[in-house]
PDB file of C-alpha atoms in Angstrom:
ATOM      1  CA  UNK A   1     183.378  33.254 -10.598  1.00 43.00           C
ATOM      2  CA  UNK A   2     184.536  35.044  -7.512  1.00 46.00           C
ATOM      3  CA  UNK A   3     182.012  35.258  -4.675  1.00 49.00           C
ATOM      4  CA  UNK A   4     182.205  38.415  -2.617  1.00 51.00           C
ATOM      5  CA  UNK A   5     180.490  39.522   0.602  1.00 49.00           C
ATOM      6  CA  UNK A   6     177.825  42.030   0.134  1.00 56.00           C
ATOM      7  CA  UNK A   7     175.476  42.125   3.089  1.00 59.00           C
ATOM      8  CA  UNK A   8     174.603  40.584   6.464  1.00 61.00           C
ATOM      9  CA  UNK A   9     171.043  40.261   7.769  1.00 59.00           C
ATOM     10  CA  UNK A  10     169.971  39.341  11.253  1.00 60.00           C
ATOM     11  CA  UNK A  11     166.357  38.378  11.963  1.00 54.00           C
ATOM     12  CA  UNK A  12     165.142  38.216  15.609  1.00 55.00           C
ATOM     13  CA  UNK A  13     162.527  35.453  15.750  1.00 52.00           C
ATOM     14  CA  UNK A  14     159.537  35.096  17.971  1.00 57.00           C
ATOM     15  CA  UNK A  15     161.494  32.549  19.999  1.00 53.00           C
ATOM     16  CA  UNK A  16     164.169  35.106  20.991  1.00 49.00           C
ATOM     17  CA  UNK A  17     166.635  33.562  18.611  1.00 71.00           C
ATOM     18  CA  UNK A  18     168.721  35.524  16.101  1.00 81.00           C
ATOM     19  CA  UNK A  19     169.077  34.089  12.579  1.00 84.00           C
ATOM     20  CA  UNK A  20     172.128  35.398  10.749  1.00 88.00           C
ATOM     21  CA  UNK A  21     172.327  35.253   7.003  1.00 90.00           C
ATOM     22  CA  UNK A  22     175.343  36.379   4.911  1.00 91.00           C
ATOM     23  CA  UNK A  23     174.579  37.710   1.372  1.00 91.00           C
ATOM     24  CA  UNK A  24     177.085  37.210  -1.465  1.00 91.00           C
ATOM     25  CA  UNK A  25     176.965  38.962  -4.769  1.00 91.00           C
ATOM     26  CA  UNK A  26     174.042  41.227  -3.719  1.00 92.00           C
ATOM     27  CA  UNK A  27     175.827  44.178  -5.297  1.00 91.00           C
ATOM     28  CA  UNK A  28     175.565  42.388  -8.644  1.00 94.00           C
ATOM     29  CA  UNK A  29     171.844  41.948  -8.084  1.00 96.00           C
ATOM     30  CA  UNK A  30     171.521  45.743  -7.509  1.00 94.00           C
ATOM     31  CA  UNK A  31     173.649  46.450 -10.602  1.00 95.00           C
ATOM     32  CA  UNK A  32     171.399  44.099 -12.688  1.00 97.00           C
ATOM     33  CA  UNK A  33     168.392  46.023 -11.423  1.00 96.00           C
ATOM     34  CA  UNK A  34     170.031  49.307 -12.466  1.00 96.00           C
ATOM     35  CA  UNK A  35     170.322  47.925 -15.927  1.00 96.00           C
ATOM     36  CA  UNK A  36     166.854  46.425 -16.295  1.00 97.00           C
ATOM     37  CA  UNK A  37     164.304  48.265 -14.049  1.00 97.00           C
ATOM     38  CA  UNK A  38     162.709  51.709 -14.145  1.00 96.00           C
ATOM     39  CA  UNK A  39     163.882  53.626 -10.997  1.00 91.00           C
ATOM     40  CA  UNK A  40     160.515  55.271 -10.372  1.00 94.00           C
ATOM     41  CA  UNK A  41     159.297  51.914  -9.082  1.00 94.00           C
ATOM     42  CA  UNK A  42     162.134  51.671  -6.539  1.00 92.00           C
ATOM     43  CA  UNK A  43     159.985  52.723  -3.565  1.00 90.00           C
ATOM     44  CA  UNK A  44     157.152  50.299  -4.291  1.00 94.00           C
ATOM     45  CA  UNK A  45     156.647  46.949  -2.584  1.00 95.00           C
ATOM     46  CA  UNK A  46     156.585  45.130  -5.984  1.00 96.00           C
ATOM     47  CA  UNK A  47     160.145  46.312  -6.886  1.00 97.00           C
ATOM     48  CA  UNK A  48     162.443  43.297  -6.905  1.00 97.00           C
ATOM     49  CA  UNK A  49     164.779  44.590  -4.145  1.00 95.00           C
ATOM     50  CA  UNK A  50     161.777  44.955  -1.820  1.00 95.00           C
ATOM     51  CA  UNK A  51     160.438  41.577  -2.876  1.00 96.00           C
ATOM     52  CA  UNK A  52     163.843  40.051  -2.112  1.00 95.00           C
ATOM     53  CA  UNK A  53     163.938  41.446   1.417  1.00 92.00           C
ATOM     54  CA  UNK A  54     160.322  40.310   2.104  1.00 93.00           C
ATOM     55  CA  UNK A  55     161.061  36.863   0.742  1.00 95.00           C
ATOM     56  CA  UNK A  56     164.251  36.536   2.784  1.00 92.00           C
ATOM     57  CA  UNK A  57     162.399  37.639   5.960  1.00 89.00           C
ATOM     58  CA  UNK A  58     159.866  34.872   5.363  1.00 91.00           C
ATOM     59  CA  UNK A  59     162.557  32.250   4.561  1.00 93.00           C
ATOM     60  CA  UNK A  60     164.546  33.228   7.644  1.00 89.00           C
ATOM     61  CA  UNK A  61     161.477  32.967   9.803  1.00 87.00           C
ATOM     62  CA  UNK A  62     160.855  29.384   8.373  1.00 91.00           C
ATOM     63  CA  UNK A  63     164.494  28.563   9.030  1.00 90.00           C
ATOM     64  CA  UNK A  64     164.184  29.730  12.597  1.00 84.00           C
ATOM     65  CA  UNK A  65     161.209  27.389  13.007  1.00 85.00           C
ATOM     66  CA  UNK A  66     163.053  24.470  11.409  1.00 87.00           C
ATOM     67  CA  UNK A  67     160.464  24.411   8.548  1.00 89.00           C
ATOM     68  CA  UNK A  68     162.924  24.949   5.696  1.00 92.00           C
ATOM     69  CA  UNK A  69     165.267  22.487   4.005  1.00 94.00           C
ATOM     70  CA  UNK A  70     168.479  23.936   2.510  1.00 96.00           C
ATOM     71  CA  UNK A  71     169.834  24.354  -0.134  1.00 97.00           C
ATOM     72  CA  UNK A  72     166.949  26.231  -1.746  1.00 98.00           C
ATOM     73  CA  UNK A  73     166.760  28.092  -5.095  1.00 98.00           C
ATOM     74  CA  UNK A  74     164.360  30.986  -5.299  1.00 98.00           C
ATOM     75  CA  UNK A  75     163.626  33.743  -7.737  1.00 98.00           C
ATOM     76  CA  UNK A  76     162.429  37.329  -7.631  1.00 98.00           C
ATOM     77  CA  UNK A  77     160.646  38.634 -10.664  1.00 97.00           C
ATOM     78  CA  UNK A  78     160.523  42.025 -12.439  1.00 97.00           C
ATOM     79  CA  UNK A  79     157.243  42.621 -14.189  1.00 95.00           C
ATOM     80  CA  UNK A  80     157.429  43.819 -17.786  1.00 95.00           C
ATOM     81  CA  UNK A  81     155.755  47.100 -16.749  1.00 96.00           C
ATOM     82  CA  UNK A  82     158.751  47.839 -14.505  1.00 97.00           C
ATOM     83  CA  UNK A  83     161.287  46.696 -17.063  1.00 97.00           C
ATOM     84  CA  UNK A  84     163.254  49.142 -19.124  1.00 96.00           C
ATOM     85  CA  UNK A  85     163.133  46.706 -22.029  1.00 96.00           C
ATOM     86  CA  UNK A  86     159.439  45.712 -21.777  1.00 95.00           C
ATOM     87  CA  UNK A  87     160.313  42.145 -20.959  1.00 95.00           C
ATOM     88  CA  UNK A  88     159.944  40.427 -17.583  1.00 97.00           C
ATOM     89  CA  UNK A  89     163.146  39.345 -15.896  1.00 98.00           C
ATOM     90  CA  UNK A  90     163.869  36.744 -13.165  1.00 98.00           C
ATOM     91  CA  UNK A  91     166.636  37.140 -10.625  1.00 98.00           C
ATOM     92  CA  UNK A  92     167.831  33.875  -9.048  1.00 98.00           C
ATOM     93  CA  UNK A  93     169.246  33.264  -5.597  1.00 97.00           C
ATOM     94  CA  UNK A  94     170.588  30.201  -3.742  1.00 97.00           C
ATOM     95  CA  UNK A  95     170.002  29.939  -0.007  1.00 97.00           C
ATOM     96  CA  UNK A  96     172.480  27.441   1.565  1.00 96.00           C
ATOM     97  CA  UNK A  97     173.645  26.266   4.974  1.00 96.00           C
ATOM     98  CA  UNK A  98     177.263  26.370   6.011  1.00 94.00           C
ATOM     99  CA  UNK A  99     177.914  22.738   4.999  1.00 94.00           C
ATOM    100  CA  UNK A 100     176.582  23.209   1.450  1.00 95.00           C
ATOM    101  CA  UNK A 101     178.431  26.539   1.148  1.00 94.00           C
ATOM    102  CA  UNK A 102     181.637  24.829   2.204  1.00 92.00           C
ATOM    103  CA  UNK A 103     181.321  22.376  -0.726  1.00 90.00           C
ATOM    104  CA  UNK A 104     180.532  25.339  -3.056  1.00 86.00           C
ATOM    105  CA  UNK A 105     183.536  27.386  -1.816  1.00 81.00           C
ATOM    106  CA  UNK A 106     185.908  24.750  -3.354  1.00 78.00           C
ATOM    107  CA  UNK A 107     184.410  25.256  -6.774  1.00 77.00           C
ATOM    108  CA  UNK A 108     184.359  29.076  -6.710  1.00 77.00           C
ATOM    109  CA  UNK A 109     186.942  31.650  -5.804  1.00 79.00           C
ATOM    110  CA  UNK A 110     186.109  32.804  -2.264  1.00 82.00           C
ATOM    111  CA  UNK A 111     188.488  35.051  -0.390  1.00 83.00           C
ATOM    112  CA  UNK A 112     189.582  33.856   3.035  1.00 87.00           C
ATOM    113  CA  UNK A 113     187.708  36.526   4.991  1.00 88.00           C
ATOM    114  CA  UNK A 114     184.384  35.801   3.206  1.00 88.00           C
ATOM    115  CA  UNK A 115     184.809  32.055   3.645  1.00 90.00           C
ATOM    116  CA  UNK A 116     185.545  32.442   7.317  1.00 91.00           C
ATOM    117  CA  UNK A 117     182.543  34.694   7.775  1.00 91.00           C
ATOM    118  CA  UNK A 118     180.285  32.307   5.989  1.00 91.00           C
ATOM    119  CA  UNK A 119     181.500  29.223   7.772  1.00 93.00           C
ATOM    120  CA  UNK A 120     181.404  30.865  11.226  1.00 93.00           C
ATOM    121  CA  UNK A 121     179.261  29.204  13.921  1.00 93.00           C
ATOM    122  CA  UNK A 122     177.297  32.502  14.114  1.00 90.00           C
ATOM    123  CA  UNK A 123     176.182  32.215  10.533  1.00 92.00           C
ATOM    124  CA  UNK A 124     172.943  30.310  10.028  1.00 92.00           C
ATOM    125  CA  UNK A 125     172.724  30.602   6.195  1.00 94.00           C
ATOM    126  CA  UNK A 126     174.221  32.140   3.116  1.00 95.00           C
ATOM    127  CA  UNK A 127     172.298  33.608   0.240  1.00 95.00           C
ATOM    128  CA  UNK A 128     174.094  33.940  -3.127  1.00 94.00           C
ATOM    129  CA  UNK A 129     172.832  35.916  -6.112  1.00 95.00           C
ATOM    130  CA  UNK A 130     173.369  33.593  -9.120  1.00 95.00           C
ATOM    131  CA  UNK A 131     172.182  35.856 -11.936  1.00 97.00           C
ATOM    132  CA  UNK A 132     169.245  37.018 -14.019  1.00 97.00           C
ATOM    133  CA  UNK A 133     167.362  35.664 -17.011  1.00 97.00           C
ATOM    134  CA  UNK A 134     164.452  36.628 -19.196  1.00 94.00           C
ATOM    135  CA  UNK A 135     161.208  35.216 -17.860  1.00 85.00           C
ATOM    136  CA  UNK A 136     159.217  33.064 -20.205  1.00 74.00           C
TER     137      UNK A 136
END
């Protein structure tokens, strides 16, 4: 599996501190949504892309307040009403710090530029989309 850079998010905390998070494989998450979700829900707050951003904002805020232990797996769900197939789906993400990412980068194919960006002192965390599954 090759991990590729997809997005960068910076949250300015209440303590005048910036939290920088690098997103890998986010384009695959968006592609999976295209395959599984009705597009008319795209502008709603319950749409998985919106839920992802809200979840990340909360997690980054917790990280900025030193209330979060990494690595952390989290999921975003697609209700069956929004699903093209009538089944609920779960999209899974891994939130990691630089040290954990460094150990992962040896197992996965990561290009040099992406690895340097993720391991930079300016990067506080890395979020990786790991895939989707049917929700039980």
